[in-house]
XYZ file of C-alpha atoms in Angstrom:
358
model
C -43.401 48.857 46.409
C -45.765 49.830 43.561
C -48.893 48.551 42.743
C -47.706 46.756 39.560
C -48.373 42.912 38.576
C -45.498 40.890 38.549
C -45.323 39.446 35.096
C -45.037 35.998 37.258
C -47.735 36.523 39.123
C -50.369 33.983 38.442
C -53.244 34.876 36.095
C -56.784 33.703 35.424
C -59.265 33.927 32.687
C -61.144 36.555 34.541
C -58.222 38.481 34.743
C -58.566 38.554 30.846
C -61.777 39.897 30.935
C -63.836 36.436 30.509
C -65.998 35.368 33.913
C -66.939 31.405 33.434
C -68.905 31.659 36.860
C -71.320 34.226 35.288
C -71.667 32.575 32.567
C -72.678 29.481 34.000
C -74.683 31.404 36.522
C -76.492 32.526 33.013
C -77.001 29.266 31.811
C -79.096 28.597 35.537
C -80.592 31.779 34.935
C -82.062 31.231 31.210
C -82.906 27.490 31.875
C -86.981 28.319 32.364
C -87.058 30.730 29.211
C -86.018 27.751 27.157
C -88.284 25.216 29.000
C -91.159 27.880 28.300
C -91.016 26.784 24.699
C -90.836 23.234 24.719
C -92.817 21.171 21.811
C -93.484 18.079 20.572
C -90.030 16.765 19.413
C -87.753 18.602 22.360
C -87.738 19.748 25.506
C -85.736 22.512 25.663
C -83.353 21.642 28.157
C -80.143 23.634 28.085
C -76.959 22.822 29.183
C -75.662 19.857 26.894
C -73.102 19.943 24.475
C -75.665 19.632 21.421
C -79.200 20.462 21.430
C -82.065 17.129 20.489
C -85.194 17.182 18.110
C -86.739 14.288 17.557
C -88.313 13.976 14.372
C -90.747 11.296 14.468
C -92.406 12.893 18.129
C -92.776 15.878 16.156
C -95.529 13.685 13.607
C -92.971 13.658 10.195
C -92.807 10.533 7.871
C -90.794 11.698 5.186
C -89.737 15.413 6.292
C -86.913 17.595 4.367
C -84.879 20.032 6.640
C -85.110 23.262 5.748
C -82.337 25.728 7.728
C -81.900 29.145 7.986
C -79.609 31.700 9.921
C -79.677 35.604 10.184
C -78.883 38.391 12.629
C -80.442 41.970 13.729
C -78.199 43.988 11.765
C -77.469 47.423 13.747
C -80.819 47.663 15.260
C -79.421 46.311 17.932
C -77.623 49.055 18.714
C -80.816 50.790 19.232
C -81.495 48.745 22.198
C -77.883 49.080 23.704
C -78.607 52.924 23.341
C -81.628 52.724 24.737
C -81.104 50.131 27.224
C -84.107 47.839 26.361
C -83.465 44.762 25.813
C -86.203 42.885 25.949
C -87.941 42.717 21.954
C -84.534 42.436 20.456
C -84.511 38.419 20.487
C -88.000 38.295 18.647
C -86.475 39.969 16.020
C -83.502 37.535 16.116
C -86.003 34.376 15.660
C -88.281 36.329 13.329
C -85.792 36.760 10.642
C -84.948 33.100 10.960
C -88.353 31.685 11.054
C -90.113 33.800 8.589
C -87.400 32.552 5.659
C -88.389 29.225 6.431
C -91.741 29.489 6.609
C -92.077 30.710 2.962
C -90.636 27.801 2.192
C -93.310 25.552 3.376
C -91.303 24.417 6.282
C -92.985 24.456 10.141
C -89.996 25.801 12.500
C -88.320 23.265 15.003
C -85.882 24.778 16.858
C -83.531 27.468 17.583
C -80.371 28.010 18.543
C -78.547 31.818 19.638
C -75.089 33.648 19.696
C -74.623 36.141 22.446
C -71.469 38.004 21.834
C -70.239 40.857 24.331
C -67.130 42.471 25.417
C -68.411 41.434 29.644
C -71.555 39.429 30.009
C -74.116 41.486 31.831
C -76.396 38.764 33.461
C -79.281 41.187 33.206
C -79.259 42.109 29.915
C -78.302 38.720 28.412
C -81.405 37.235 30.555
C -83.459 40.183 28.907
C -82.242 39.450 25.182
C -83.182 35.789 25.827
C -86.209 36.426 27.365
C -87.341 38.158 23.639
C -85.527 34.963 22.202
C -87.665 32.912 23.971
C -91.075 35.283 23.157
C -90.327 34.850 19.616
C -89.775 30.840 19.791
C -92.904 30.506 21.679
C -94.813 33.019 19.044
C -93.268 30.749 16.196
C -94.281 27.692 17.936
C -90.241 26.391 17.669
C -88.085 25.364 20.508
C -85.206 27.271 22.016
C -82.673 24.030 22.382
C -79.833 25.904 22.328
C -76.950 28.815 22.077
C -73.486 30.124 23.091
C -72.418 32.932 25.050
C -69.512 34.024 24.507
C -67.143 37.216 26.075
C -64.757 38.791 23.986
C -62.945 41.766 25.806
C -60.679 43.897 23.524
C -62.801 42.694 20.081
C -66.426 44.652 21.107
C -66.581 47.744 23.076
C -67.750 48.021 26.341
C -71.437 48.018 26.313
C -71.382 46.561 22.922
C -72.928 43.189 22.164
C -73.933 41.072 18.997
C -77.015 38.563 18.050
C -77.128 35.767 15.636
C -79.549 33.097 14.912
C -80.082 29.942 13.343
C -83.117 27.690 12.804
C -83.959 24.552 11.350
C -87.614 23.415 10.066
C -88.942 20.684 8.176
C -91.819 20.003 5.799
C -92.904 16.847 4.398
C -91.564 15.565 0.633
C -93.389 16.871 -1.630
C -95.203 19.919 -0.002
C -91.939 22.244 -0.220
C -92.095 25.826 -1.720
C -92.573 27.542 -4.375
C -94.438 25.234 -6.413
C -93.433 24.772 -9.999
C -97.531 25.785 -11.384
C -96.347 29.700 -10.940
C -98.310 31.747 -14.915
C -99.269 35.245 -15.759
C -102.461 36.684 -13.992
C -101.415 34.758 -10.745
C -102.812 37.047 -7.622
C -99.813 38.561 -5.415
C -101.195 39.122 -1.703
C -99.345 41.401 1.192
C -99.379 40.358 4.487
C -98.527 44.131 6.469
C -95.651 44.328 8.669
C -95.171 45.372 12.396
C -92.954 48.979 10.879
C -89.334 49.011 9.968
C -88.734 45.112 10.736
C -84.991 44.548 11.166
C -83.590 45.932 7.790
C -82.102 49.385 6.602
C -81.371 50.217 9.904
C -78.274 51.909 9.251
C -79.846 54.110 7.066
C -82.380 55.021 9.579
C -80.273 55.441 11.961
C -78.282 57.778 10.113
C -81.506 59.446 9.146
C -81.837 59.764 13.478
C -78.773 61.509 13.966
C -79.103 64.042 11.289
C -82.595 64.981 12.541
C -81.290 65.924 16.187
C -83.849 63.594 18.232
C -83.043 61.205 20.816
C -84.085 57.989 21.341
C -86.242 59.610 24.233
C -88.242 62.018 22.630
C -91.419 61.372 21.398
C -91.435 60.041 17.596
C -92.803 62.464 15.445
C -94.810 59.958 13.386
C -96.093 58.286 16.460
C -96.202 60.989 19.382
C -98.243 58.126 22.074
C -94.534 56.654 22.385
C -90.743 57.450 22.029
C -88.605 57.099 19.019
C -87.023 54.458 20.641
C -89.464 52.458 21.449
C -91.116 53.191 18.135
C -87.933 51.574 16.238
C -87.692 48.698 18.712
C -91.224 47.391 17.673
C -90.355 43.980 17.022
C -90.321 42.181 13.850
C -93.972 40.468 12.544
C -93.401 36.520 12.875
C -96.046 35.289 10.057
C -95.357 31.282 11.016
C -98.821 30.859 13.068
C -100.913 32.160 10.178
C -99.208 31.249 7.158
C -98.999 27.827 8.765
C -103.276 27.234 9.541
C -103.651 27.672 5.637
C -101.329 25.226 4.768
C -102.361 22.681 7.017
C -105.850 23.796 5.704
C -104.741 22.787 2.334
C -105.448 26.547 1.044
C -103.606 26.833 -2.759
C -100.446 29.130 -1.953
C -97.718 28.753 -4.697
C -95.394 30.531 -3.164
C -94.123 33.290 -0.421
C -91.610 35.966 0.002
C -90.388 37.044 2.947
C -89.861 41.364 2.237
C -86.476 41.760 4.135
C -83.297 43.812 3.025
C -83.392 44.562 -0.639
C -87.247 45.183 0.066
C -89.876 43.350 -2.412
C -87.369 45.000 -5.334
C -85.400 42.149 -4.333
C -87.088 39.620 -2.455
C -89.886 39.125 -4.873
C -87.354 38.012 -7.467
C -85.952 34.884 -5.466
C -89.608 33.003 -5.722
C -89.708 33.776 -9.690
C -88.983 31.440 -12.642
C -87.944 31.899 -15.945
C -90.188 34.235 -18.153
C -92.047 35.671 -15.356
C -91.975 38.749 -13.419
C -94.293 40.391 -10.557
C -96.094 44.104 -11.183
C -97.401 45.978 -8.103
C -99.334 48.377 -7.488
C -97.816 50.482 -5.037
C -101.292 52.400 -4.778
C -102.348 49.948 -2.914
C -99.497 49.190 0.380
C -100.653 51.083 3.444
C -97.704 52.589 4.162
C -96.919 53.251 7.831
C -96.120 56.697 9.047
C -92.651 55.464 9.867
C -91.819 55.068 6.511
C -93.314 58.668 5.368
C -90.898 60.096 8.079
C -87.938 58.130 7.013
C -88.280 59.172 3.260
C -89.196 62.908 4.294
C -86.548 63.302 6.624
C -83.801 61.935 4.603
C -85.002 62.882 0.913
C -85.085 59.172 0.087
C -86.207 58.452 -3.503
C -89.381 55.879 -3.961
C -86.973 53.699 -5.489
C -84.585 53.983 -2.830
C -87.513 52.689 -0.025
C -88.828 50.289 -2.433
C -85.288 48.324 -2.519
C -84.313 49.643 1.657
C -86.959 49.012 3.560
C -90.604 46.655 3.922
C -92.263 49.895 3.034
C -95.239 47.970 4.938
C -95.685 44.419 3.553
C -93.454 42.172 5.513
C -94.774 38.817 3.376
C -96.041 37.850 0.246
C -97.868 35.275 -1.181
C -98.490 34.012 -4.375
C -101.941 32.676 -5.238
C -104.667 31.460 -7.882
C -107.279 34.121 -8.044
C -109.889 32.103 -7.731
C -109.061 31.759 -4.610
C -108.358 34.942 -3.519
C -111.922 35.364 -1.291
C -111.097 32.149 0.713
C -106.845 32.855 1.116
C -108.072 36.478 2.571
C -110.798 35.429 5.036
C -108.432 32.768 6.480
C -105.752 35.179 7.012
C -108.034 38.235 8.224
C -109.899 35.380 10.841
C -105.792 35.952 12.236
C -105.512 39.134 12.524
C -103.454 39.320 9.897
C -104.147 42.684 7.149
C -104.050 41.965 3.815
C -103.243 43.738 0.619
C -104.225 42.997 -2.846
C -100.840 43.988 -4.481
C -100.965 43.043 -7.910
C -99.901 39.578 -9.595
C -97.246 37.597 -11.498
C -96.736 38.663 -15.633
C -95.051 37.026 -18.434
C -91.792 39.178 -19.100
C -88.444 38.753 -21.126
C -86.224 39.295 -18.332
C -86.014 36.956 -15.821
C -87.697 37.542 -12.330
C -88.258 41.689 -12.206
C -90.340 43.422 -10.549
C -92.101 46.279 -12.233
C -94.167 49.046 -9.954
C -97.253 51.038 -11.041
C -98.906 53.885 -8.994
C -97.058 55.458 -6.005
C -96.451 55.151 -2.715
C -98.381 56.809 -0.184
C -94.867 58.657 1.387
């Protein structure tokens, strides 16, 4: 007889490719990563049908929900080259969390999508772990995610992130605030590197130079290029949060993401006013000098690709400039003086003077 299937014989779902028992043996696995970031509000349990937050335990009277969702574009298949899986989810929850922070609103929770062609236990327990990290370093709880195998629509080895987050601020206390003029101060907050934008172009930028993810990164020889362009994404919700609760005068925030503060900056602008920066200024990251060396990448061309080193901006009175900076430098956090807000014709541009150092 051959070895052939009978097209009567019966069939199960892991014949298809999809294993339920590891996935529920996931669900055991992950269940202390999520109770590692319980807060006031939830308790991280997994395993329900819908994840709780309780509003009122969490100290809001009058809050407004604030939600945002994003993914980790192709750097994650830097980590699937690589193998390391384990700073991949604090991106996830970074690019979530930081677009609600600059609008005023504290981060909740978070939910994930895990999407592979065969659920590896290890890795998926790795990728939460980092999901996890970056809850607990955004002070939000994980309450929740799906995990899903999809044989025949990713390749083997292949897997996908998304993420989605929900915050809330009290009425009133939302931003930008509508007292944006001229001569308003614009402060950088410096990023971590390359974030988790324009890697496609960096990656294409990888394969034309001939390194591996294994050799030692030319702008960074201490580690490997992998490693180098895994560095995990800055989460800004700790610090920008202690000067709002300390009642410091920020107008308004940008998170510097894809499109770069070319088009980030714009989003936060009203009518008749427009941002100039001084590009003299942004210490600029020897990533980003590689990047634009390597690949003949015009200034414009970073400015509008990548963070080129300022991950978050803020929007301040001057005269308030001395007390904004010491808060934020008390954190660890850098800050750049990077110009400030002008009237202008056209609506919400952003005009650059100096050069970058590249």
């Amino acid at each position: 007889m051959s070895g052939k299937v009978s097209e009567n014989s019966p069939m199960t779902y892991r014949d298809a490719g999809v294993d339920i028992d590891a996935g529920n043996a996931l669900v055991g696995a992950i269940g202390p990563l999520a109770r590692s970031t319980s807060r006031p509000g939830a308790d991280a349990v997994l395993g329900g049908f819908g994840g709780l937050f309780d509003l009122k335990s969490a100290g809001f009277k009058d809050p407004v929900l604030v939600a945002a969702n994003d993914g980790v574009g192709t750097k994650v298949k830097i980590a699937i080259e690589t193998g390391a899986h384990q700073t991949i989810g604090i991106d996830l929850v970074a690019m979530c969390v930081n677009d609600l922070i600059v609008q005023g609103a504290e981060p909740l929770f978070f939910l994930d999508y895990f999407a592979s062609s065969k659920l590896e236990p290890d890795i998926a327990v790795d990728v939460v772990g980092g999901i996890a990290e970056g809850c607990r370093q955004a002070g939000c709880a994980l309450i929740g995610g799906e995990t899903a195998e999809m044989p025949g629509l990713y390749a083997p080895g292949d897997y996908d992130l998304a993420g989605f987050s929900v915050g809330a601020a009290e009425r009133g206390t939302l931003l930008p605030r509508d007292d944006l003029k001229p001569g308003d101060l614009l402060l950088g907050l410096t990023s971590s590197g390359v974030h988790s934008n324009g890697y496609s172009l960096a990656r294409r930028i990888i394969e034309r130079s001939g390194l591996s993810w294994s050799d030692p990164a030319p702008f960074q020889s201490e580690t490997d290029l992998g490693t180098a362009f895994l560095t995990p994404t800055r989460i800004y919700v700790r610090p920008v949060l202690d000067a709002l609760r300390a009642g410091l005068p920020i107008k308004a925030l940008a998170h510097v993401t894809g499109g770069g503060m070319t088009e980030n900056l714009p989003r936060i602008l009203p009518t008749g006013l427009g941002a100039e920066i001084n590009l003299d200024t942004i210490p600029v990251p020897s990533v980003f000098s590689w990047l634009a060396a390597q690949g003949n990448i015009a200034e414009s061309e970073m400015l509008r690709t990548f963070n080129c080193g300022i991950g978050m901006v803020l929007v301040i009175e001057p005269s308030s400039a001395t007390e904004i900076i010491a808060n934020f430098e008390r954190l660890n956090q850098t800050v750049t003086v990077l110009g400030t807000l002008v009237e202008q014709d056209d609506d919400g541009t952003v005009g650059f003077v100096g050069k970058l150092a590249i």
